[in-house]
């Protein structure tokens, strides 16, 4: 049998076709790793291993690597660490890999070592990662956000060493006197006291989101997500616990969501129509026990109903992170159940088309299958995992093996594929 020859970027010929559209040679992964060998329309195939198309982007499966801060950037610039860290997940079959929470301004970073996209020099390192993930025939997303009052913090592995305060001082490269929030309410006594943003600063922030989104498009990312969860700046505006404003950005539900809806509308208008736009929210603050008004699942449902008209394609359902007093009953479905509530509430409404994803304790084959299974309890469109991918970069292949799905591996790794009945 004869094989076609192809020319690599350096001019050499090879019988192994090169990956298209990338500035280096690597074999074209077609069929793509993480896709099933069996017919994708088979009734026995878990929904988890079927493709999904969102606007102009098709994912090979429903596995998503969730945004994970690595505290390893150089003045907001990603490095070769991030190339290796993120590239391994696409290599092993994840349909979509998120670049970590990326700040739109220098003072919006969670720590001085966090990713940023506030200047053009930060585009090229992202493009390098995008090129590699695309070379594996998979897709890449980026999460854009601002940490607000939770900015200028120390990296997690230093928390035990610090004790007297949790923020990075000016002498250490931090900005404790330049953190922002909806109101001048610190997260805790050992954190910085934020500046309550002026309307002019809010207007500039919206422009900064747009500028970062345009840079992400230039970098070649496939999907943009706005970070409105985990107690960062947008959450601080959404929650009546942290938003004490009396102007057009505080008080009523409509006012508290105003910053978010402005950001979503502006970013949607600035990116290609074919590019999906996601939003991550904390669907509840887990503060119902306190008796004071807080952001709850009921308000998340009200917000979700508005999202399709704002051009949002998927709601990424997370929870918590805004106040230390939260009380979470952790179990495998503690966040998936929130997605169920939202899905039920939207059924039969114009917002029913909004896609949903789940995240949180997605650490075994059975749960990631069950939460995405059509006709199942949750029926999420995507499942996001974080720590499990750190433990097992080959999580997609392990899940496939454990579920009895014959999934494809990257061509270079085929000789190491587990035997069908191997115990792993």
mmCIF file of C-alpha atoms in Angstrom:
data_model
loop_
_atom_site.group_PDB
_atom_site.id
_atom_site.type_symbol
_atom_site.label_atom_id
_atom_site.label_comp_id
_atom_site.label_asym_id
_atom_site.label_seq_id
_atom_site.Cartn_x
_atom_site.Cartn_y
_atom_site.Cartn_z
ATOM 1 C CA UNK A 1 0.000 0.000 0.000
ATOM 2 C CA UNK A 2 1.416 3.378 -0.957
ATOM 3 C CA UNK A 3 1.284 6.442 1.265
ATOM 4 C CA UNK A 4 1.182 10.073 0.173
ATOM 5 C CA UNK A 5 4.237 12.128 0.902
ATOM 6 C CA UNK A 6 4.031 15.526 2.544
ATOM 7 C CA UNK A 7 6.407 18.436 2.975
ATOM 8 C CA UNK A 8 7.197 19.542 6.539
ATOM 9 C CA UNK A 9 7.761 23.232 7.375
ATOM 10 C CA UNK A 10 11.518 22.677 7.016
ATOM 11 C CA UNK A 11 11.154 21.185 3.573
ATOM 12 C CA UNK A 12 11.829 17.506 4.305
ATOM 13 C CA UNK A 13 9.419 14.909 2.962
ATOM 14 C CA UNK A 14 7.653 12.326 5.083
ATOM 15 C CA UNK A 15 5.014 9.698 4.487
ATOM 16 C CA UNK A 16 3.334 10.723 7.761
ATOM 17 C CA UNK A 17 1.134 13.700 7.056
ATOM 18 C CA UNK A 18 1.990 16.786 9.146
ATOM 19 C CA UNK A 19 -0.461 18.523 11.438
ATOM 20 C CA UNK A 20 -1.938 21.413 9.470
ATOM 21 C CA UNK A 21 -1.643 25.054 10.399
ATOM 22 C CA UNK A 22 1.193 24.846 12.930
ATOM 23 C CA UNK A 23 4.784 26.123 12.539
ATOM 24 C CA UNK A 24 6.502 22.804 13.350
ATOM 25 C CA UNK A 25 6.330 19.209 12.236
ATOM 26 C CA UNK A 26 4.319 16.684 14.175
ATOM 27 C CA UNK A 27 2.131 13.918 12.750
ATOM 28 C CA UNK A 28 -1.456 14.839 12.014
ATOM 29 C CA UNK A 29 -3.665 13.291 14.711
ATOM 30 C CA UNK A 30 -6.531 12.116 12.541
ATOM 31 C CA UNK A 31 -8.489 10.348 13.952
ATOM 32 C CA UNK A 32 -7.897 12.367 17.078
ATOM 33 C CA UNK A 33 -6.756 10.967 20.431
ATOM 34 C CA UNK A 34 -9.629 10.622 22.864
ATOM 35 C CA UNK A 35 -12.156 9.757 20.188
ATOM 36 C CA UNK A 36 -13.743 6.308 20.078
ATOM 37 C CA UNK A 37 -12.599 3.660 17.631
ATOM 38 C CA UNK A 38 -16.201 2.456 17.380
ATOM 39 C CA UNK A 39 -18.882 4.288 15.447
ATOM 40 C CA UNK A 40 -19.536 7.580 17.257
ATOM 41 C CA UNK A 41 -23.272 7.088 16.677
ATOM 42 C CA UNK A 42 -23.342 3.731 18.453
ATOM 43 C CA UNK A 43 -26.172 3.573 20.999
ATOM 44 C CA UNK A 44 -23.816 1.937 23.504
ATOM 45 C CA UNK A 45 -21.241 4.733 23.353
ATOM 46 C CA UNK A 46 -21.308 7.026 26.420
ATOM 47 C CA UNK A 47 -22.259 10.594 25.548
ATOM 48 C CA UNK A 48 -18.946 11.554 27.163
ATOM 49 C CA UNK A 49 -17.106 10.262 24.091
ATOM 50 C CA UNK A 50 -19.290 11.911 21.463
ATOM 51 C CA UNK A 51 -18.382 15.193 19.748
ATOM 52 C CA UNK A 52 -20.195 18.448 20.368
ATOM 53 C CA UNK A 53 -20.321 21.554 18.171
ATOM 54 C CA UNK A 54 -20.697 24.993 19.749
ATOM 55 C CA UNK A 55 -21.006 27.774 17.183
ATOM 56 C CA UNK A 56 -18.068 27.188 14.828
ATOM 57 C CA UNK A 57 -16.038 24.989 17.177
ATOM 58 C CA UNK A 58 -16.347 21.212 17.378
ATOM 59 C CA UNK A 59 -14.897 19.304 20.318
ATOM 60 C CA UNK A 60 -13.964 15.651 19.821
ATOM 61 C CA UNK A 61 -15.374 14.637 23.222
ATOM 62 C CA UNK A 62 -16.921 16.163 26.361
ATOM 63 C CA UNK A 63 -13.736 16.160 28.494
ATOM 64 C CA UNK A 64 -12.541 19.637 29.462
ATOM 65 C CA UNK A 65 -9.428 20.532 31.429
ATOM 66 C CA UNK A 66 -10.641 23.175 33.851
ATOM 67 C CA UNK A 67 -8.704 26.447 34.330
ATOM 68 C CA UNK A 68 -6.009 25.858 36.956
ATOM 69 C CA UNK A 69 -3.753 28.573 38.353
ATOM 70 C CA UNK A 70 -0.159 27.370 38.366
ATOM 71 C CA UNK A 71 1.453 30.517 39.851
ATOM 72 C CA UNK A 72 4.297 30.201 37.362
ATOM 73 C CA UNK A 73 3.949 33.133 34.949
ATOM 74 C CA UNK A 74 6.642 35.758 34.353
ATOM 75 C CA UNK A 75 5.055 39.211 34.725
ATOM 76 C CA UNK A 76 1.858 37.800 33.288
ATOM 77 C CA UNK A 77 3.620 35.954 30.466
ATOM 78 C CA UNK A 78 3.131 32.213 30.172
ATOM 79 C CA UNK A 79 6.327 30.171 29.875
ATOM 80 C CA UNK A 80 7.501 26.794 28.622
ATOM 81 C CA UNK A 81 6.214 25.357 31.877
ATOM 82 C CA UNK A 82 2.686 26.149 30.726
ATOM 83 C CA UNK A 83 3.400 24.695 27.286
ATOM 84 C CA UNK A 84 4.358 21.351 28.840
ATOM 85 C CA UNK A 85 1.690 21.507 31.550
ATOM 86 C CA UNK A 86 -1.203 22.262 29.207
ATOM 87 C CA UNK A 87 0.071 20.425 26.158
ATOM 88 C CA UNK A 88 0.080 17.056 27.908
ATOM 89 C CA UNK A 89 -3.691 17.115 28.355
ATOM 90 C CA UNK A 90 -4.414 17.660 24.675
ATOM 91 C CA UNK A 91 -1.792 15.061 23.773
ATOM 92 C CA UNK A 92 -3.695 12.543 25.881
ATOM 93 C CA UNK A 93 -7.085 13.290 24.384
ATOM 94 C CA UNK A 94 -8.854 16.107 26.250
ATOM 95 C CA UNK A 95 -11.291 17.690 23.812
ATOM 96 C CA UNK A 96 -10.822 21.168 25.298
ATOM 97 C CA UNK A 97 -8.014 22.537 27.463
ATOM 98 C CA UNK A 98 -8.389 25.798 29.361
ATOM 99 C CA UNK A 99 -5.537 28.207 29.869
ATOM 100 C CA UNK A 100 -5.697 29.269 33.508
ATOM 101 C CA UNK A 101 -7.480 32.335 34.876
ATOM 102 C CA UNK A 102 -5.858 35.184 32.966
ATOM 103 C CA UNK A 103 -6.043 38.732 34.240
ATOM 104 C CA UNK A 104 -7.090 41.611 32.036
ATOM 105 C CA UNK A 105 -5.082 44.121 34.111
ATOM 106 C CA UNK A 106 -1.870 43.921 36.168
ATOM 107 C CA UNK A 107 -3.742 44.514 39.437
ATOM 108 C CA UNK A 108 -6.295 41.828 38.594
ATOM 109 C CA UNK A 109 -3.887 38.938 39.048
ATOM 110 C CA UNK A 110 -4.518 36.668 41.994
ATOM 111 C CA UNK A 111 -0.775 36.604 42.653
ATOM 112 C CA UNK A 112 2.266 38.230 41.025
ATOM 113 C CA UNK A 113 2.946 34.881 39.327
ATOM 114 C CA UNK A 114 -0.409 34.671 37.542
ATOM 115 C CA UNK A 115 -1.204 34.797 33.847
ATOM 116 C CA UNK A 116 -2.132 38.065 32.159
ATOM 117 C CA UNK A 117 -3.311 39.397 28.817
ATOM 118 C CA UNK A 118 -3.164 43.161 29.286
ATOM 119 C CA UNK A 119 -0.334 43.785 26.811
ATOM 120 C CA UNK A 120 0.583 42.532 23.350
ATOM 121 C CA UNK A 121 3.813 40.862 24.468
ATOM 122 C CA UNK A 122 1.684 38.290 26.302
ATOM 123 C CA UNK A 123 0.119 37.047 23.054
ATOM 124 C CA UNK A 124 3.103 35.086 21.704
ATOM 125 C CA UNK A 125 3.490 32.657 24.653
ATOM 126 C CA UNK A 126 -0.224 31.895 24.451
ATOM 127 C CA UNK A 127 0.046 31.381 20.700
ATOM 128 C CA UNK A 128 2.794 28.823 21.286
ATOM 129 C CA UNK A 129 0.490 26.805 23.536
ATOM 130 C CA UNK A 130 -2.424 27.190 21.120
ATOM 131 C CA UNK A 131 -0.286 25.902 18.257
ATOM 132 C CA UNK A 132 0.682 22.793 20.178
ATOM 133 C CA UNK A 133 -2.867 21.987 21.263
ATOM 134 C CA UNK A 134 -4.081 22.535 17.713
ATOM 135 C CA UNK A 135 -1.317 20.242 16.461
ATOM 136 C CA UNK A 136 -3.024 17.495 18.463
ATOM 137 C CA UNK A 137 -6.327 18.255 16.671
ATOM 138 C CA UNK A 138 -7.895 19.521 19.894
ATOM 139 C CA UNK A 139 -9.199 22.892 21.040
ATOM 140 C CA UNK A 140 -8.066 25.494 23.565
ATOM 141 C CA UNK A 141 -9.956 28.053 25.657
ATOM 142 C CA UNK A 142 -8.904 30.896 27.901
ATOM 143 C CA UNK A 143 -10.589 32.235 31.033
ATOM 144 C CA UNK A 144 -10.475 36.027 31.379
ATOM 145 C CA UNK A 145 -11.075 37.699 34.694
ATOM 146 C CA UNK A 146 -10.053 40.066 37.463
ATOM 147 C CA UNK A 147 -9.392 38.960 41.037
ATOM 148 C CA UNK A 148 -10.727 42.132 42.673
ATOM 149 C CA UNK A 149 -10.204 42.097 46.443
ATOM 150 C CA UNK A 150 -8.585 38.649 46.231
ATOM 151 C CA UNK A 151 -5.621 39.997 44.236
ATOM 152 C CA UNK A 152 -1.968 40.403 45.268
ATOM 153 C CA UNK A 153 -2.077 37.208 47.296
ATOM 154 C CA UNK A 154 0.723 34.772 48.073
ATOM 155 C CA UNK A 155 0.969 31.472 46.259
ATOM 156 C CA UNK A 156 -0.827 28.565 47.994
ATOM 157 C CA UNK A 157 2.320 26.666 48.906
ATOM 158 C CA UNK A 158 3.512 29.672 50.956
ATOM 159 C CA UNK A 159 0.386 30.005 53.080
ATOM 160 C CA UNK A 160 1.827 27.910 55.889
ATOM 161 C CA UNK A 161 4.954 30.050 55.967
ATOM 162 C CA UNK A 162 3.149 33.388 56.081
ATOM 163 C CA UNK A 163 0.760 33.557 59.049
ATOM 164 C CA UNK A 164 0.804 37.304 59.696
ATOM 165 C CA UNK A 165 -0.912 38.199 56.404
ATOM 166 C CA UNK A 166 -1.845 36.471 53.187
ATOM 167 C CA UNK A 167 -0.992 39.231 50.726
ATOM 168 C CA UNK A 168 2.196 40.079 48.864
ATOM 169 C CA UNK A 169 3.704 43.405 49.968
ATOM 170 C CA UNK A 170 4.905 46.131 47.598
ATOM 171 C CA UNK A 171 8.492 45.233 48.492
ATOM 172 C CA UNK A 172 7.776 41.662 47.395
ATOM 173 C CA UNK A 173 6.261 42.750 44.083
ATOM 174 C CA UNK A 174 2.631 42.963 45.169
ATOM 175 C CA UNK A 175 0.049 45.767 45.052
ATOM 176 C CA UNK A 176 -1.811 45.596 48.397
ATOM 177 C CA UNK A 177 -2.772 49.283 48.123
ATOM 178 C CA UNK A 178 -4.301 48.856 44.653
ATOM 179 C CA UNK A 179 -6.844 46.045 44.911
ATOM 180 C CA UNK A 180 -10.382 46.751 43.670
ATOM 181 C CA UNK A 181 -13.867 45.621 44.542
ATOM 182 C CA UNK A 182 -17.485 46.660 44.352
ATOM 183 C CA UNK A 183 -17.157 48.054 47.874
ATOM 184 C CA UNK A 184 -14.323 48.656 50.327
ATOM 185 C CA UNK A 185 -14.893 45.347 52.112
ATOM 186 C CA UNK A 186 -11.841 43.084 52.691
ATOM 187 C CA UNK A 187 -12.167 39.336 52.233
ATOM 188 C CA UNK A 188 -10.756 38.781 55.724
ATOM 189 C CA UNK A 189 -8.687 40.587 58.334
ATOM 190 C CA UNK A 190 -5.425 39.189 56.943
ATOM 191 C CA UNK A 191 -6.239 40.311 53.375
ATOM 192 C CA UNK A 192 -6.028 43.755 51.787
ATOM 193 C CA UNK A 193 -8.735 46.394 52.049
ATOM 194 C CA UNK A 194 -9.898 47.056 48.486
ATOM 195 C CA UNK A 195 -10.722 50.295 46.762
ATOM 196 C CA UNK A 196 -14.409 50.673 45.823
ATOM 197 C CA UNK A 197 -14.337 51.157 42.068
ATOM 198 C CA UNK A 198 -15.574 54.392 40.541
ATOM 199 C CA UNK A 199 -17.927 54.358 37.550
ATOM 200 C CA UNK A 200 -15.053 55.580 35.369
ATOM 201 C CA UNK A 201 -12.944 52.621 36.530
ATOM 202 C CA UNK A 202 -15.831 50.260 35.768
ATOM 203 C CA UNK A 203 -16.075 51.706 32.262
ATOM 204 C CA UNK A 204 -12.333 51.181 31.798
ATOM 205 C CA UNK A 205 -12.607 47.631 33.123
ATOM 206 C CA UNK A 206 -15.153 46.766 30.431
ATOM 207 C CA UNK A 207 -12.745 48.137 27.820
ATOM 208 C CA UNK A 208 -9.945 46.058 29.356
ATOM 209 C CA UNK A 209 -12.025 42.882 29.029
ATOM 210 C CA UNK A 210 -12.602 43.693 25.369
ATOM 211 C CA UNK A 211 -8.915 44.388 24.736
ATOM 212 C CA UNK A 212 -7.900 41.107 26.377
ATOM 213 C CA UNK A 213 -10.526 39.213 24.376
ATOM 214 C CA UNK A 214 -9.181 40.678 21.143
ATOM 215 C CA UNK A 215 -5.669 39.593 22.112
ATOM 216 C CA UNK A 216 -6.994 36.094 22.813
ATOM 217 C CA UNK A 217 -8.468 36.024 19.303
ATOM 218 C CA UNK A 218 -5.101 37.107 17.897
ATOM 219 C CA UNK A 219 -3.438 34.325 19.899
ATOM 220 C CA UNK A 220 -5.698 31.816 18.163
ATOM 221 C CA UNK A 221 -7.741 30.496 21.084
ATOM 222 C CA UNK A 222 -10.993 28.798 20.152
ATOM 223 C CA UNK A 223 -13.216 29.734 23.106
ATOM 224 C CA UNK A 224 -13.314 32.583 25.629
ATOM 225 C CA UNK A 225 -14.765 32.262 29.117
ATOM 226 C CA UNK A 226 -15.521 35.180 31.428
ATOM 227 C CA UNK A 227 -14.693 34.393 35.054
ATOM 228 C CA UNK A 228 -17.621 35.404 37.222
ATOM 229 C CA UNK A 229 -17.076 32.896 40.025
ATOM 230 C CA UNK A 230 -15.086 32.029 43.150
ATOM 231 C CA UNK A 231 -15.247 35.380 44.865
ATOM 232 C CA UNK A 232 -13.285 37.335 42.280
ATOM 233 C CA UNK A 233 -14.271 40.795 41.055
ATOM 234 C CA UNK A 234 -17.421 39.962 39.100
ATOM 235 C CA UNK A 235 -18.678 37.793 41.973
ATOM 236 C CA UNK A 236 -18.030 40.682 44.329
ATOM 237 C CA UNK A 237 -20.413 42.812 42.256
ATOM 238 C CA UNK A 238 -23.029 40.044 41.979
ATOM 239 C CA UNK A 239 -23.261 39.309 45.688
ATOM 240 C CA UNK A 240 -25.186 41.510 48.130
ATOM 241 C CA UNK A 241 -22.747 40.319 50.789
ATOM 242 C CA UNK A 242 -19.874 42.144 49.107
ATOM 243 C CA UNK A 243 -21.679 44.759 47.021
ATOM 244 C CA UNK A 244 -22.853 47.600 49.260
ATOM 245 C CA UNK A 245 -23.078 50.175 46.477
ATOM 246 C CA UNK A 246 -25.995 52.591 46.165
ATOM 247 C CA UNK A 247 -25.460 53.586 42.520
ATOM 248 C CA UNK A 248 -26.453 51.813 39.286
ATOM 249 C CA UNK A 249 -24.109 48.914 40.132
ATOM 250 C CA UNK A 250 -25.522 48.012 43.548
ATOM 251 C CA UNK A 251 -28.700 47.157 45.374
ATOM 252 C CA UNK A 252 -31.147 45.376 43.071
ATOM 253 C CA UNK A 253 -30.448 42.187 41.153
ATOM 254 C CA UNK A 254 -30.498 44.179 37.894
ATOM 255 C CA UNK A 255 -27.907 46.603 39.237
ATOM 256 C CA UNK A 256 -25.630 43.949 40.720
ATOM 257 C CA UNK A 257 -25.436 42.056 37.409
ATOM 258 C CA UNK A 258 -24.852 45.243 35.405
ATOM 259 C CA UNK A 259 -21.050 44.962 35.302
ATOM 260 C CA UNK A 260 -21.254 41.342 34.180
ATOM 261 C CA UNK A 261 -23.867 41.956 31.491
ATOM 262 C CA UNK A 262 -21.871 44.907 30.147
ATOM 263 C CA UNK A 263 -18.739 42.764 29.958
ATOM 264 C CA UNK A 264 -20.550 39.904 28.238
ATOM 265 C CA UNK A 265 -22.221 42.147 25.659
ATOM 266 C CA UNK A 266 -19.001 44.023 24.907
ATOM 267 C CA UNK A 267 -16.872 40.897 24.564
ATOM 268 C CA UNK A 268 -19.495 39.176 22.397
ATOM 269 C CA UNK A 269 -19.486 42.156 20.047
ATOM 270 C CA UNK A 270 -15.686 42.164 19.847
ATOM 271 C CA UNK A 271 -15.047 38.496 18.989
ATOM 272 C CA UNK A 272 -15.953 36.502 15.872
ATOM 273 C CA UNK A 273 -19.521 35.273 15.675
ATOM 274 C CA UNK A 274 -18.155 31.750 15.192
ATOM 275 C CA UNK A 275 -16.310 31.849 18.555
ATOM 276 C CA UNK A 276 -18.162 30.426 21.573
ATOM 277 C CA UNK A 277 -18.467 32.558 24.688
ATOM 278 C CA UNK A 278 -18.697 30.844 28.084
ATOM 279 C CA UNK A 279 -19.411 32.222 31.544
ATOM 280 C CA UNK A 280 -18.359 30.661 34.842
ATOM 281 C CA UNK A 281 -20.417 31.555 37.902
ATOM 282 C CA UNK A 282 -20.624 30.496 41.502
ATOM 283 C CA UNK A 283 -24.220 29.318 41.380
ATOM 284 C CA UNK A 284 -24.521 29.814 45.126
ATOM 285 C CA UNK A 285 -22.343 31.306 47.846
ATOM 286 C CA UNK A 286 -23.460 28.584 50.285
ATOM 287 C CA UNK A 287 -24.467 31.294 52.724
ATOM 288 C CA UNK A 288 -28.163 30.543 53.107
ATOM 289 C CA UNK A 289 -27.494 29.551 56.736
ATOM 290 C CA UNK A 290 -26.497 33.107 57.642
ATOM 291 C CA UNK A 291 -29.954 34.577 57.110
ATOM 292 C CA UNK A 292 -28.679 37.626 55.182
ATOM 293 C CA UNK A 293 -29.252 38.201 51.448
ATOM 294 C CA UNK A 294 -26.613 36.437 49.349
ATOM 295 C CA UNK A 295 -26.143 35.165 45.796
ATOM 296 C CA UNK A 296 -28.214 31.985 45.576
ATOM 297 C CA UNK A 297 -29.256 29.386 43.032
ATOM 298 C CA UNK A 298 -32.463 31.389 42.504
ATOM 299 C CA UNK A 299 -30.470 34.410 41.336
ATOM 300 C CA UNK A 300 -28.255 32.193 39.185
ATOM 301 C CA UNK A 301 -31.390 30.892 37.460
ATOM 302 C CA UNK A 302 -32.550 34.473 36.828
ATOM 303 C CA UNK A 303 -29.126 35.287 35.369
ATOM 304 C CA UNK A 304 -29.029 32.123 33.244
ATOM 305 C CA UNK A 305 -32.325 33.086 31.602
ATOM 306 C CA UNK A 306 -30.679 36.273 30.296
ATOM 307 C CA UNK A 307 -27.490 34.743 28.961
ATOM 308 C CA UNK A 308 -28.487 33.514 25.479
ATOM 309 C CA UNK A 309 -29.638 37.026 24.520
ATOM 310 C CA UNK A 310 -26.214 38.289 25.623
ATOM 311 C CA UNK A 311 -24.507 35.848 23.275
ATOM 312 C CA UNK A 312 -23.371 33.380 25.926
ATOM 313 C CA UNK A 313 -23.327 29.788 24.727
ATOM 314 C CA UNK A 314 -22.502 27.866 27.903
ATOM 315 C CA UNK A 315 -22.847 28.419 31.629
ATOM 316 C CA UNK A 316 -19.977 26.843 33.549
ATOM 317 C CA UNK A 317 -21.529 25.968 36.906
ATOM 318 C CA UNK A 318 -19.284 26.213 39.962
ATOM 319 C CA UNK A 319 -19.950 27.582 43.466
ATOM 320 C CA UNK A 320 -18.613 29.327 46.538
ATOM 321 C CA UNK A 321 -15.395 31.228 47.141
ATOM 322 C CA UNK A 322 -16.719 34.666 48.005
ATOM 323 C CA UNK A 323 -16.750 34.515 51.809
ATOM 324 C CA UNK A 324 -14.959 32.370 54.364
ATOM 325 C CA UNK A 325 -18.160 31.617 56.272
ATOM 326 C CA UNK A 326 -19.585 29.474 53.466
ATOM 327 C CA UNK A 327 -20.892 26.050 54.478
ATOM 328 C CA UNK A 328 -20.563 23.422 51.744
ATOM 329 C CA UNK A 329 -21.753 19.850 52.067
ATOM 330 C CA UNK A 330 -19.177 18.196 49.841
ATOM 331 C CA UNK A 331 -20.235 15.123 47.872
ATOM 332 C CA UNK A 332 -19.666 14.084 44.239
ATOM 333 C CA UNK A 333 -22.804 15.878 43.019
ATOM 334 C CA UNK A 334 -22.608 18.999 45.205
ATOM 335 C CA UNK A 335 -22.176 21.244 42.152
ATOM 336 C CA UNK A 336 -23.726 18.999 39.528
ATOM 337 C CA UNK A 337 -27.018 19.305 41.414
ATOM 338 C CA UNK A 338 -26.875 23.076 40.943
ATOM 339 C CA UNK A 339 -26.652 22.538 37.185
ATOM 340 C CA UNK A 340 -29.681 20.233 37.428
ATOM 341 C CA UNK A 341 -31.647 22.987 39.157
ATOM 342 C CA UNK A 342 -30.733 25.501 36.468
ATOM 343 C CA UNK A 343 -31.520 23.082 33.656
ATOM 344 C CA UNK A 344 -34.941 22.260 35.102
ATOM 345 C CA UNK A 345 -35.790 25.924 35.565
ATOM 346 C CA UNK A 346 -34.868 26.818 31.971
ATOM 347 C CA UNK A 347 -36.730 23.926 30.375
ATOM 348 C CA UNK A 348 -39.509 25.141 28.111
ATOM 349 C CA UNK A 349 -38.193 28.737 28.099
ATOM 350 C CA UNK A 350 -36.302 30.595 25.348
ATOM 351 C CA UNK A 351 -33.114 30.094 27.396
ATOM 352 C CA UNK A 352 -33.430 26.305 27.231
ATOM 353 C CA UNK A 353 -30.768 26.276 24.512
ATOM 354 C CA UNK A 354 -28.109 27.459 26.984
ATOM 355 C CA UNK A 355 -25.478 24.736 27.360
ATOM 356 C CA UNK A 356 -24.260 23.747 30.827
ATOM 357 C CA UNK A 357 -21.045 22.295 32.193
ATOM 358 C CA UNK A 358 -20.202 20.886 35.613
ATOM 359 C CA UNK A 359 -17.028 20.914 37.679
ATOM 360 C CA UNK A 360 -16.055 19.675 41.133
ATOM 361 C CA UNK A 361 -14.930 16.213 42.316
ATOM 362 C CA UNK A 362 -15.029 14.913 38.743
ATOM 363 C CA UNK A 363 -12.445 12.286 39.598
ATOM 364 C CA UNK A 364 -13.628 8.883 38.366
ATOM 365 C CA UNK A 365 -15.003 7.194 35.292
ATOM 366 C CA UNK A 366 -18.505 6.617 36.595
ATOM 367 C CA UNK A 367 -19.229 10.190 37.632
ATOM 368 C CA UNK A 368 -17.894 11.858 34.465
ATOM 369 C CA UNK A 369 -19.949 9.391 32.435
ATOM 370 C CA UNK A 370 -23.078 9.897 34.487
ATOM 371 C CA UNK A 371 -23.083 13.704 34.587
ATOM 372 C CA UNK A 372 -22.844 13.946 30.788
ATOM 373 C CA UNK A 373 -25.080 11.027 29.830
ATOM 374 C CA UNK A 374 -28.041 12.000 27.680
ATOM 375 C CA UNK A 375 -31.163 11.000 29.543
ATOM 376 C CA UNK A 376 -29.296 10.908 32.841
ATOM 377 C CA UNK A 377 -29.781 12.919 36.008
ATOM 378 C CA UNK A 378 -27.549 15.864 35.105
ATOM 379 C CA UNK A 379 -27.172 15.675 31.326
ATOM 380 C CA UNK A 380 -24.419 18.311 31.311
ATOM 381 C CA UNK A 381 -22.990 19.177 27.927
ATOM 382 C CA UNK A 382 -19.383 19.246 29.157
ATOM 383 C CA UNK A 383 -17.558 17.972 32.221
ATOM 384 C CA UNK A 384 -14.606 19.918 33.636
ATOM 385 C CA UNK A 385 -11.902 18.299 35.726
ATOM 386 C CA UNK A 386 -8.833 19.874 37.264
ATOM 387 C CA UNK A 387 -6.952 18.016 39.990
ATOM 388 C CA UNK A 388 -7.699 14.646 38.440
ATOM 389 C CA UNK A 389 -5.879 15.718 35.281
ATOM 390 C CA UNK A 390 -2.930 16.726 37.464
ATOM 391 C CA UNK A 391 -2.935 13.261 39.030
ATOM 392 C CA UNK A 392 -3.556 11.503 35.722
ATOM 393 C CA UNK A 393 -2.785 13.499 32.566
ATOM 394 C CA UNK A 394 -4.064 10.440 30.675
ATOM 395 C CA UNK A 395 -7.441 10.680 32.477
ATOM 396 C CA UNK A 396 -9.359 10.496 29.175
ATOM 397 C CA UNK A 397 -7.743 7.180 28.243
ATOM 398 C CA UNK A 398 -8.150 5.767 31.741
ATOM 399 C CA UNK A 399 -11.852 6.609 31.781
ATOM 400 C CA UNK A 400 -12.282 5.059 28.343
ATOM 401 C CA UNK A 401 -10.525 1.875 29.434
ATOM 402 C CA UNK A 402 -12.557 1.623 32.630
ATOM 403 C CA UNK A 403 -15.821 2.149 30.741
ATOM 404 C CA UNK A 404 -14.920 -0.350 28.047
ATOM 405 C CA UNK A 405 -14.596 2.279 25.326
ATOM 406 C CA UNK A 406 -11.896 1.603 22.749
ATOM 407 C CA UNK A 407 -10.494 5.119 22.424
ATOM 408 C CA UNK A 408 -7.743 6.341 20.165
ATOM 409 C CA UNK A 409 -4.321 7.264 21.510
ATOM 410 C CA UNK A 410 -1.815 9.731 20.045
ATOM 411 C CA UNK A 411 0.008 8.052 17.194
ATOM 412 C CA UNK A 412 3.387 8.298 18.902
ATOM 413 C CA UNK A 413 2.030 6.436 21.953
ATOM 414 C CA UNK A 414 0.102 3.652 20.228
ATOM 415 C CA UNK A 415 2.598 0.960 21.174
ATOM 416 C CA UNK A 416 1.928 1.643 24.865
ATOM 417 C CA UNK A 417 -1.867 1.338 24.645
ATOM 418 C CA UNK A 418 -3.312 -0.880 27.362
ATOM 419 C CA UNK A 419 -4.510 -4.318 26.360
ATOM 420 C CA UNK A 420 -8.296 -4.594 26.344
ATOM 421 C CA UNK A 421 -8.567 -6.558 29.588
ATOM 422 C CA UNK A 422 -5.562 -5.021 31.370
ATOM 423 C CA UNK A 423 -6.047 -3.921 34.965
ATOM 424 C CA UNK A 424 -4.826 -0.370 35.440
#
